[in-house]
Amino acid sequence: MALFFNFNTPKPRQFKYQPRFYDERKERLERMKAEAEAAGKSGHTGLSKGFLSEQRAKSKLHKASYEKKSALRFLIILAILLLLLYLIMPEIFSEFWRSKN
C-alpha cells in the first residue's frame, strides 16, 4: 500500500532578501563597534568620537546652508515688497528721487 502514496513533501522555497539601499553610516558604526570590541574597549569611547565629529560636521553644513537660504529669502521678499510699494504708491519713490538730486 505504501508504494501507491508519495510521502515526500517538497522543500519550502528559500527567502532571499537583498536590501535595496546601502546605509554607509550604519556600516561604519557597525565596523567601529566591532573594532572597539576586538580591542577590548567598552565601545562607547570609540563610537562617541567618530559619531560626534560626524554630527558636528553635518550641523555646521546644515546651519551654513540655512543661513544662505534665509538671507536669499529675505532679499527676495524685500524686493517684492518694494516693487509692490512702487506699484501702489509711485509718488513716494518720485519724491525720494527728487530730494536726492
Short mmCIF file of C-alpha atoms in Angstrom, two decimals:
data_model
loop_
_atom_site.label_atom_id
_atom_site.label_comp_id
_atom_site.label_asym_id
_atom_site.label_seq_id
_atom_site.Cartn_x
_atom_site.Cartn_y
_atom_site.Cartn_z
CA MET A 1 0.00 0.00 0.00
CA ALA A 2 2.86 2.40 0.72
CA LEU A 3 4.02 2.09 -2.84
CA PHE A 4 0.97 3.94 -4.14
CA PHE A 5 1.38 7.05 -1.95
CA ASN A 6 4.23 9.51 -2.17
CA PHE A 7 5.02 10.94 1.28
CA ASN A 8 7.90 13.14 0.13
CA THR A 9 6.90 16.78 0.58
CA PRO A 10 8.64 19.49 -1.41
CA LYS A 11 11.01 21.76 0.47
CA PRO A 12 9.80 25.30 1.04
CA ARG A 13 11.29 28.00 -1.14
CA GLN A 14 14.16 29.92 0.40
CA PHE A 15 13.62 33.56 1.27
CA LYS A 16 16.25 35.66 -0.46
CA TYR A 17 16.37 39.17 0.94
CA GLN A 18 18.54 41.71 -0.81
CA PRO A 19 18.46 45.22 0.65
CA ARG A 20 17.68 47.94 -1.86
CA PHE A 21 19.56 50.74 -0.13
CA TYR A 22 23.04 50.86 1.35
CA ASP A 23 23.46 52.81 4.57
CA GLU A 24 27.10 53.86 4.74
CA ARG A 25 26.76 55.43 8.18
CA LYS A 26 25.25 52.26 9.64
CA GLU A 27 28.04 50.14 8.16
CA ARG A 28 30.65 52.50 9.57
CA LEU A 29 29.08 52.38 13.04
CA GLU A 30 28.94 48.58 12.98
CA ARG A 31 32.59 48.42 11.92
CA MET A 32 33.55 50.82 14.73
CA LYS A 33 31.66 48.66 17.24
CA ALA A 34 33.44 45.54 16.03
CA GLU A 35 36.83 47.27 16.24
CA ALA A 36 36.08 48.52 19.76
CA GLU A 37 35.02 45.07 20.92
CA ALA A 38 38.09 43.49 19.34
CA ALA A 39 40.34 45.99 21.13
CA GLY A 40 38.70 45.18 24.44
CA LYS A 41 37.15 48.60 24.93
CA SER A 42 33.65 49.20 26.12
CA GLY A 43 32.72 50.50 22.69
CA HIS A 44 31.37 53.81 23.94
CA THR A 45 34.57 55.86 23.76
CA GLY A 46 35.48 54.78 20.24
CA LEU A 47 31.99 55.36 18.96
CA SER A 48 31.42 58.74 20.51
CA LYS A 49 34.48 60.36 18.95
CA GLY A 50 33.58 59.43 15.37
CA PHE A 51 29.87 59.87 15.83
CA LEU A 52 30.09 63.30 17.44
CA SER A 53 32.53 64.68 14.89
CA GLU A 54 30.24 63.48 12.11
CA GLN A 55 27.22 65.11 13.76
CA ARG A 56 29.09 68.39 14.26
CA ALA A 57 30.13 68.49 10.62
CA LYS A 58 26.57 67.84 9.49
CA SER A 59 25.26 70.50 11.86
CA LYS A 60 27.71 73.12 10.56
CA LEU A 61 26.83 72.35 6.94
CA HIS A 62 23.12 72.48 7.72
CA LYS A 63 23.46 75.79 9.57
CA ALA A 64 25.52 77.38 6.77
CA SER A 65 23.06 76.31 4.07
CA TYR A 66 20.13 77.50 6.20
CA GLU A 67 21.74 80.92 6.69
CA LYS A 68 22.32 81.29 2.94
CA LYS A 69 18.75 80.33 2.16
CA SER A 70 17.45 82.65 4.85
CA ALA A 71 19.40 85.65 3.53
CA LEU A 72 18.31 84.97 -0.05
CA ARG A 73 14.69 84.59 1.04
CA PHE A 74 14.87 87.91 2.91
CA LEU A 75 16.27 89.74 -0.14
CA ILE A 76 13.60 88.30 -2.42
CA ILE A 77 10.80 89.28 -0.03
CA LEU A 78 12.26 92.77 0.35
CA ALA A 79 12.46 93.22 -3.43
CA ILE A 80 8.87 92.04 -3.86
CA LEU A 81 7.64 94.41 -1.14
CA LEU A 82 9.47 97.36 -2.67
CA LEU A 83 8.05 96.54 -6.10
CA LEU A 84 4.52 96.34 -4.66
CA LEU A 85 5.02 99.59 -2.82
CA TYR A 86 6.21 101.24 -6.02
CA LEU A 87 3.19 99.91 -7.95
CA ILE A 88 0.73 101.06 -5.27
CA MET A 89 2.27 104.45 -4.45
CA PRO A 90 4.73 105.62 -7.13
CA GLU A 91 4.63 109.19 -5.81
CA ILE A 92 6.64 108.16 -2.72
CA PHE A 93 9.51 106.99 -4.89
CA SER A 94 9.34 110.08 -7.13
CA GLU A 95 9.56 112.29 -4.01
CA PHE A 96 12.54 110.27 -2.80
CA TRP A 97 14.44 110.62 -6.09
CA ARG A 98 13.73 114.36 -6.35
CA SER A 99 15.02 115.02 -2.86
CA LYS A 100 18.34 113.27 -3.69
CA ASN A 101 19.02 115.44 -6.78
#
